[in-house]
Each structure stands twice: as C-alpha cells, then as structure tokens.
Amino acid sequence: MFKQVYVAVDQAVLQAPQRPEVHNLKGLLYELRGDYSSAILAFQTSRAALERSLVLLNPDSIDVKRCAITINLARCLCKVRFINFSFHLEVLCNSMY
C-alpha cells in the first residue's frame, strides 16, 4: 500500500513540480519512512516552490502553507539532531569503558 502512495506522490511531483504541496507531501512520506535527509530536502524544495508561486496563491493561504512547511522542516531537523546527538552520546559513553 505504501509503495502505491510513494509512486503516486512521485507522479504528482513530475506532473506539477511547481506545486509546494506535492513536495511537502513527499517530505512527509520520507519522514514517515525515517529518511530524514530526503525529507528535509523535500521540505526545502516545497518552501522554494511556495516562494516562487506567491503571485498565484491566495494571500490568505500563503502564511498557513509557509507555517506548515516550516514546522515539518523544523521537526525533521530536530529529529536528525536528536539522532546525531544520541549516536555521539552512545559513542562517548562506550569509549569510557
């Protein structure tokens, strides 16, 4: 089932690369899979697409979309930093014994 979702999102990205929503959705799927580096890249691409499409969007929805994308990006960055911190802490603790 998840494979079908990934394929559908990849198709959406190919068909509408200018839409920030498809990149945001792709980032959420990468995050769900635990691929935080790819998720971060997708969220950054989503933000860039949003900035390029400002003239086409309803002004009321821009801040909501920007906020949602930024929260998703921040959450992934925190997860990566926590994982890196946990790894380094474990290495440090293991090297003490």
mmCIF file of N, CA and C in Angstrom:
data_model
loop_
_atom_site.group_PDB
_atom_site.id
_atom_site.type_symbol
_atom_site.label_atom_id
_atom_site.label_comp_id
_atom_site.label_asym_id
_atom_site.label_seq_id
_atom_site.Cartn_x
_atom_site.Cartn_y
_atom_site.Cartn_z
ATOM 1 N N MET A 1 0.831 -1.200 0.000
ATOM 2 C CA MET A 1 0.000 0.000 0.000
ATOM 3 C C MET A 1 0.875 1.263 0.000
ATOM 4 N N PHE A 2 1.902 1.270 0.882
ATOM 5 C CA PHE A 2 2.763 2.449 0.929
ATOM 6 C C PHE A 2 3.488 2.661 -0.385
ATOM 7 N N LYS A 3 3.882 1.574 -1.033
ATOM 8 C CA LYS A 3 4.582 1.707 -2.311
ATOM 9 C C LYS A 3 3.708 2.441 -3.329
ATOM 10 N N GLN A 4 2.414 2.148 -3.333
ATOM 11 C CA GLN A 4 1.495 2.818 -4.253
ATOM 12 C C GLN A 4 1.408 4.312 -3.939
ATOM 13 N N VAL A 5 1.440 4.634 -2.660
ATOM 14 C CA VAL A 5 1.386 6.043 -2.259
ATOM 15 C C VAL A 5 2.644 6.764 -2.726
ATOM 16 N N TYR A 6 3.811 6.144 -2.502
ATOM 17 C CA TYR A 6 5.064 6.762 -2.953
ATOM 18 C C TYR A 6 5.077 6.978 -4.459
ATOM 19 N N VAL A 7 4.602 5.983 -5.197
ATOM 20 C CA VAL A 7 4.549 6.101 -6.664
ATOM 21 C C VAL A 7 3.616 7.241 -7.063
ATOM 22 N N ALA A 8 2.466 7.334 -6.416
ATOM 23 C CA ALA A 8 1.507 8.395 -6.735
ATOM 24 C C ALA A 8 2.084 9.779 -6.436
ATOM 25 N N VAL A 9 2.795 9.911 -5.329
ATOM 26 C CA VAL A 9 3.388 11.208 -4.984
ATOM 27 C C VAL A 9 4.503 11.555 -5.960
ATOM 28 N N ASP A 10 5.325 10.568 -6.328
ATOM 29 C CA ASP A 10 6.363 10.824 -7.326
ATOM 30 C C ASP A 10 5.749 11.280 -8.651
ATOM 31 N N GLN A 11 4.634 10.666 -9.036
ATOM 32 C CA GLN A 11 3.927 11.081 -10.257
ATOM 33 C C GLN A 11 3.439 12.521 -10.134
ATOM 34 N N ALA A 12 2.916 12.866 -8.965
ATOM 35 C CA ALA A 12 2.423 14.228 -8.735
ATOM 36 C C ALA A 12 3.557 15.243 -8.832
ATOM 37 N N VAL A 13 4.725 14.876 -8.299
ATOM 38 C CA VAL A 13 5.886 15.770 -8.373
ATOM 39 C C VAL A 13 6.301 15.972 -9.821
ATOM 40 N N LEU A 14 6.278 14.897 -10.597
ATOM 41 C CA LEU A 14 6.642 15.005 -12.017
ATOM 42 C C LEU A 14 5.632 15.840 -12.803
ATOM 43 N N GLN A 15 4.355 15.713 -12.454
ATOM 44 C CA GLN A 15 3.311 16.425 -13.190
ATOM 45 C C GLN A 15 3.162 17.882 -12.768
ATOM 46 N N ALA A 16 3.481 18.161 -11.506
ATOM 47 C CA ALA A 16 3.294 19.535 -11.006
ATOM 48 C C ALA A 16 4.439 19.936 -10.076
ATOM 49 N N PRO A 17 5.668 20.015 -10.608
ATOM 50 C CA PRO A 17 6.813 20.333 -9.746
ATOM 51 C C PRO A 17 6.765 21.739 -9.145
ATOM 52 N N GLN A 18 5.921 22.588 -9.710
ATOM 53 C CA GLN A 18 5.807 23.953 -9.197
ATOM 54 C C GLN A 18 4.905 24.046 -7.969
ATOM 55 N N ARG A 19 4.187 22.959 -7.647
ATOM 56 C CA ARG A 19 3.247 22.974 -6.520
ATOM 57 C C ARG A 19 3.943 22.625 -5.208
ATOM 58 N N PRO A 20 3.947 23.525 -4.242
ATOM 59 C CA PRO A 20 4.618 23.239 -2.967
ATOM 60 C C PRO A 20 3.990 22.066 -2.215
ATOM 61 N N GLU A 21 2.702 21.848 -2.423
ATOM 62 C CA GLU A 21 2.002 20.780 -1.692
ATOM 63 C C GLU A 21 2.560 19.398 -2.000
ATOM 64 N N VAL A 22 2.929 19.160 -3.259
ATOM 65 C CA VAL A 22 3.421 17.825 -3.613
ATOM 66 C C VAL A 22 4.782 17.556 -2.984
ATOM 67 N N HIS A 23 5.615 18.575 -2.908
ATOM 68 C CA HIS A 23 6.927 18.408 -2.270
ATOM 69 C C HIS A 23 6.771 18.243 -0.759
ATOM 70 N N ASN A 24 5.821 18.972 -0.185
ATOM 71 C CA ASN A 24 5.556 18.835 1.250
ATOM 72 C C ASN A 24 5.067 17.420 1.567
ATOM 73 N N LEU A 25 4.171 16.913 0.749
ATOM 74 C CA LEU A 25 3.673 15.551 0.935
ATOM 75 C C LEU A 25 4.795 14.529 0.775
ATOM 76 N N LYS A 26 5.655 14.756 -0.197
ATOM 77 C CA LYS A 26 6.791 13.855 -0.394
ATOM 78 C C LYS A 26 7.698 13.873 0.842
ATOM 79 N N GLY A 27 7.898 15.048 1.407
ATOM 80 C CA GLY A 27 8.691 15.158 2.630
ATOM 81 C C GLY A 27 8.069 14.398 3.785
ATOM 82 N N LEU A 28 6.755 14.481 3.911
ATOM 83 C CA LEU A 28 6.066 13.747 4.977
ATOM 84 C C LEU A 28 6.233 12.239 4.807
ATOM 85 N N LEU A 29 6.188 11.769 3.571
ATOM 86 C CA LEU A 29 6.372 10.339 3.329
ATOM 87 C C LEU A 29 7.797 9.907 3.640
ATOM 88 N N TYR A 30 8.776 10.708 3.243
ATOM 89 C CA TYR A 30 10.166 10.388 3.593
ATOM 90 C C TYR A 30 10.347 10.368 5.111
ATOM 91 N N GLU A 31 9.745 11.337 5.778
ATOM 92 C CA GLU A 31 9.851 11.389 7.243
ATOM 93 C C GLU A 31 9.244 10.137 7.867
ATOM 94 N N LEU A 32 8.111 9.734 7.367
ATOM 95 C CA LEU A 32 7.444 8.531 7.864
ATOM 96 C C LEU A 32 8.329 7.304 7.688
ATOM 97 N N ARG A 33 9.074 7.286 6.616
ATOM 98 C CA ARG A 33 9.975 6.171 6.320
ATOM 99 C C ARG A 33 11.278 6.261 7.126
ATOM 100 N N GLY A 34 11.514 7.408 7.753
ATOM 101 C CA GLY A 34 12.734 7.595 8.537
ATOM 102 C C GLY A 34 13.900 8.124 7.731
ATOM 103 N N ASP A 35 13.643 8.546 6.505
ATOM 104 C CA ASP A 35 14.674 9.104 5.639
ATOM 105 C C ASP A 35 14.643 10.626 5.810
ATOM 106 N N TYR A 36 15.264 11.087 6.900
ATOM 107 C CA TYR A 36 15.161 12.493 7.267
ATOM 108 C C TYR A 36 15.919 13.412 6.315
ATOM 109 N N SER A 37 17.024 12.964 5.774
ATOM 110 C CA SER A 37 17.774 13.804 4.829
ATOM 111 C C SER A 37 16.934 14.106 3.592
ATOM 112 N N SER A 38 16.280 13.082 3.061
ATOM 113 C CA SER A 38 15.414 13.292 1.890
ATOM 114 C C SER A 38 14.197 14.126 2.257
ATOM 115 N N ALA A 39 13.675 13.931 3.466
ATOM 116 C CA ALA A 39 12.522 14.716 3.922
ATOM 117 C C ALA A 39 12.889 16.191 4.012
ATOM 118 N N ILE A 40 14.046 16.475 4.579
ATOM 119 C CA ILE A 40 14.499 17.861 4.709
ATOM 120 C C ILE A 40 14.642 18.506 3.335
ATOM 121 N N LEU A 41 15.227 17.782 2.407
ATOM 122 C CA LEU A 41 15.376 18.302 1.042
ATOM 123 C C LEU A 41 14.011 18.566 0.403
ATOM 124 N N ALA A 42 13.064 17.654 0.601
ATOM 125 C CA ALA A 42 11.720 17.837 0.034
ATOM 126 C C ALA A 42 11.024 19.051 0.656
ATOM 127 N N PHE A 43 11.165 19.241 1.966
ATOM 128 C CA PHE A 43 10.546 20.398 2.620
ATOM 129 C C PHE A 43 11.196 21.703 2.150
ATOM 130 N N GLN A 44 12.506 21.684 1.963
ATOM 131 C CA GLN A 44 13.184 22.881 1.447
ATOM 132 C C GLN A 44 12.728 23.188 0.015
ATOM 133 N N THR A 45 12.547 22.141 -0.770
ATOM 134 C CA THR A 45 12.046 22.321 -2.138
ATOM 135 C C THR A 45 10.628 22.865 -2.110
ATOM 136 N N SER A 46 9.834 22.398 -1.161
ATOM 137 C CA SER A 46 8.466 22.875 -1.003
ATOM 138 C C SER A 46 8.441 24.365 -0.670
ATOM 139 N N ARG A 47 9.313 24.777 0.237
ATOM 140 C CA ARG A 47 9.382 26.201 0.594
ATOM 141 C C ARG A 47 9.802 27.045 -0.595
ATOM 142 N N ALA A 48 10.768 26.556 -1.360
ATOM 143 C CA ALA A 48 11.218 27.302 -2.547
ATOM 144 C C ALA A 48 10.091 27.401 -3.574
ATOM 145 N N ALA A 49 9.361 26.313 -3.759
ATOM 146 C CA ALA A 49 8.232 26.331 -4.701
ATOM 147 C C ALA A 49 7.160 27.302 -4.228
ATOM 148 N N LEU A 50 6.939 27.349 -2.927
ATOM 149 C CA LEU A 50 5.946 28.280 -2.380
ATOM 150 C C LEU A 50 6.368 29.722 -2.650
ATOM 151 N N GLU A 51 7.629 30.025 -2.431
ATOM 152 C CA GLU A 51 8.111 31.397 -2.655
ATOM 153 C C GLU A 51 8.011 31.782 -4.129
ATOM 154 N N ARG A 52 8.245 30.815 -5.025
ATOM 155 C CA ARG A 52 8.147 31.110 -6.465
ATOM 156 C C ARG A 52 6.707 31.300 -6.923
ATOM 157 N N SER A 53 5.767 30.707 -6.190
ATOM 158 C CA SER A 53 4.375 30.752 -6.632
ATOM 159 C C SER A 53 3.522 31.736 -5.837
ATOM 160 N N LEU A 54 4.142 32.663 -5.151
ATOM 161 C CA LEU A 54 3.396 33.603 -4.303
ATOM 162 C C LEU A 54 2.344 34.382 -5.078
ATOM 163 N N VAL A 55 2.630 34.760 -6.288
ATOM 164 C CA VAL A 55 1.676 35.570 -7.057
ATOM 165 C C VAL A 55 0.462 34.750 -7.494
ATOM 166 N N LEU A 56 0.592 33.435 -7.516
ATOM 167 C CA LEU A 56 -0.501 32.579 -7.976
ATOM 168 C C LEU A 56 -1.430 32.128 -6.858
ATOM 169 N N LEU A 57 -0.989 32.265 -5.618
ATOM 170 C CA LEU A 57 -1.746 31.730 -4.492
ATOM 171 C C LEU A 57 -2.627 32.777 -3.832
ATOM 172 N N ASN A 58 -3.632 32.299 -3.170
ATOM 173 C CA ASN A 58 -4.484 33.149 -2.349
ATOM 174 C C ASN A 58 -3.646 33.680 -1.184
ATOM 175 N N PRO A 59 -3.573 34.986 -1.000
ATOM 176 C CA PRO A 59 -2.733 35.547 0.068
ATOM 177 C C PRO A 59 -3.054 34.993 1.455
ATOM 178 N N ASP A 60 -4.308 34.645 1.685
ATOM 179 C CA ASP A 60 -4.680 34.112 2.999
ATOM 180 C C ASP A 60 -4.091 32.727 3.249
ATOM 181 N N SER A 61 -3.835 31.982 2.190
ATOM 182 C CA SER A 61 -3.322 30.623 2.379
ATOM 183 C C SER A 61 -1.797 30.565 2.413
ATOM 184 N N ILE A 62 -1.132 31.627 2.003
ATOM 185 C CA ILE A 62 0.330 31.609 1.933
ATOM 186 C C ILE A 62 0.946 31.411 3.306
ATOM 187 N N ASP A 63 0.508 32.197 4.295
ATOM 188 C CA ASP A 63 1.088 32.085 5.632
ATOM 189 C C ASP A 63 0.818 30.725 6.252
ATOM 190 N N VAL A 64 -0.365 30.179 6.015
ATOM 191 C CA VAL A 64 -0.708 28.862 6.558
ATOM 192 C C VAL A 64 0.196 27.801 5.943
ATOM 193 N N LYS A 65 0.375 27.849 4.633
ATOM 194 C CA LYS A 65 1.236 26.874 3.954
ATOM 195 C C LYS A 65 2.678 27.038 4.384
ATOM 196 N N ARG A 66 3.144 28.284 4.449
ATOM 197 C CA ARG A 66 4.527 28.532 4.865
ATOM 198 C C ARG A 66 4.759 28.008 6.280
ATOM 199 N N CYS A 67 3.807 28.228 7.151
ATOM 200 C CA CYS A 67 3.918 27.768 8.533
ATOM 201 C C CYS A 67 3.952 26.235 8.593
ATOM 202 N N ALA A 68 3.074 25.575 7.857
ATOM 203 C CA ALA A 68 3.022 24.108 7.860
ATOM 204 C C ALA A 68 4.325 23.510 7.339
ATOM 205 N N ILE A 69 4.828 24.055 6.255
ATOM 206 C CA ILE A 69 6.079 23.549 5.684
ATOM 207 C C ILE A 69 7.235 23.774 6.652
ATOM 208 N N THR A 70 7.280 24.944 7.263
ATOM 209 C CA THR A 70 8.358 25.272 8.195
ATOM 210 C C THR A 70 8.321 24.362 9.418
ATOM 211 N N ILE A 71 7.133 24.075 9.924
ATOM 212 C CA ILE A 71 7.004 23.164 11.065
ATOM 213 C C ILE A 71 7.492 21.768 10.688
ATOM 214 N N ASN A 72 7.120 21.303 9.503
ATOM 215 C CA ASN A 72 7.572 19.988 9.055
ATOM 216 C C ASN A 72 9.095 19.950 8.930
ATOM 217 N N LEU A 73 9.670 20.993 8.362
ATOM 218 C CA LEU A 73 11.113 21.070 8.207
ATOM 219 C C LEU A 73 11.801 21.100 9.574
ATOM 220 N N ALA A 74 11.296 21.919 10.473
ATOM 221 C CA ALA A 74 11.888 22.024 11.810
ATOM 222 C C ALA A 74 11.817 20.694 12.558
ATOM 223 N N ARG A 75 10.697 20.001 12.430
ATOM 224 C CA ARG A 75 10.545 18.708 13.108
ATOM 225 C C ARG A 75 11.597 17.714 12.616
ATOM 226 N N CYS A 76 11.830 17.671 11.311
ATOM 227 C CA CYS A 76 12.843 16.754 10.761
ATOM 228 C C CYS A 76 14.245 17.158 11.195
ATOM 229 N N LEU A 77 14.521 18.443 11.184
ATOM 230 C CA LEU A 77 15.840 18.898 11.626
ATOM 231 C C LEU A 77 16.076 18.526 13.087
ATOM 232 N N CYS A 78 15.063 18.640 13.919
ATOM 233 C CA CYS A 78 15.182 18.247 15.329
ATOM 234 C C CYS A 78 15.422 16.745 15.451
ATOM 235 N N LYS A 79 14.738 15.959 14.660
ATOM 236 C CA LYS A 79 14.919 14.505 14.709
ATOM 237 C C LYS A 79 16.332 14.122 14.305
ATOM 238 N N VAL A 80 16.854 14.756 13.259
ATOM 239 C CA VAL A 80 18.207 14.457 12.816
ATOM 240 C C VAL A 80 19.208 14.854 13.892
ATOM 241 N N ARG A 81 19.018 16.001 14.462
ATOM 242 C CA ARG A 81 19.945 16.447 15.513
ATOM 243 C C ARG A 81 19.856 15.532 16.724
ATOM 244 N N PHE A 82 18.651 15.089 17.086
ATOM 245 C CA PHE A 82 18.496 14.190 18.229
ATOM 246 C C PHE A 82 19.169 12.854 17.938
ATOM 247 N N ILE A 83 18.984 12.336 16.736
ATOM 248 C CA ILE A 83 19.610 11.063 16.370
ATOM 249 C C ILE A 83 21.128 11.213 16.406
ATOM 250 N N ASN A 84 21.647 12.286 15.825
ATOM 251 C CA ASN A 84 23.092 12.513 15.837
ATOM 252 C C ASN A 84 23.603 12.686 17.260
ATOM 253 N N PHE A 85 22.872 13.434 18.077
ATOM 254 C CA PHE A 85 23.269 13.635 19.468
ATOM 255 C C PHE A 85 23.270 12.309 20.212
ATOM 256 N N SER A 86 22.224 11.502 20.023
ATOM 257 C CA SER A 86 22.134 10.207 20.700
ATOM 258 C C SER A 86 23.278 9.298 20.276
ATOM 259 N N PHE A 87 23.596 9.307 18.985
ATOM 260 C CA PHE A 87 24.687 8.473 18.487
ATOM 261 C C PHE A 87 26.009 8.901 19.117
ATOM 262 N N HIS A 88 26.279 10.202 19.112
ATOM 263 C CA HIS A 88 27.535 10.692 19.674
ATOM 264 C C HIS A 88 27.612 10.433 21.173
ATOM 265 N N LEU A 89 26.499 10.554 21.855
ATOM 266 C CA LEU A 89 26.465 10.271 23.288
ATOM 267 C C LEU A 89 26.761 8.805 23.546
ATOM 268 N N GLU A 90 26.182 7.927 22.737
ATOM 269 C CA GLU A 90 26.422 6.498 22.895
ATOM 270 C C GLU A 90 27.884 6.167 22.621
ATOM 271 N N VAL A 91 28.457 6.742 21.595
ATOM 272 C CA VAL A 91 29.875 6.515 21.274
ATOM 273 C C VAL A 91 30.742 7.003 22.405
ATOM 274 N N LEU A 92 30.423 8.176 22.929
ATOM 275 C CA LEU A 92 31.198 8.739 24.035
ATOM 276 C C LEU A 92 31.105 7.846 25.264
ATOM 277 N N CYS A 93 29.895 7.407 25.587
ATOM 278 C CA CYS A 93 29.718 6.563 26.773
ATOM 279 C C CYS A 93 30.421 5.214 26.593
ATOM 280 N N ASN A 94 30.359 4.643 25.407
ATOM 281 C CA ASN A 94 31.017 3.360 25.162
ATOM 282 C C ASN A 94 32.532 3.490 25.183
ATOM 283 N N SER A 95 33.047 4.633 24.807
ATOM 284 C CA SER A 95 34.503 4.805 24.793
ATOM 285 C C SER A 95 35.060 4.998 26.195
ATOM 286 N N MET A 96 34.198 5.259 27.165
ATOM 287 C CA MET A 96 34.642 5.452 28.540
ATOM 288 C C MET A 96 34.901 4.136 29.250
ATOM 289 N N TYR A 97 34.433 3.043 28.691
ATOM 290 C CA TYR A 97 34.578 1.742 29.376
ATOM 291 C C TYR A 97 35.521 0.830 28.673
#
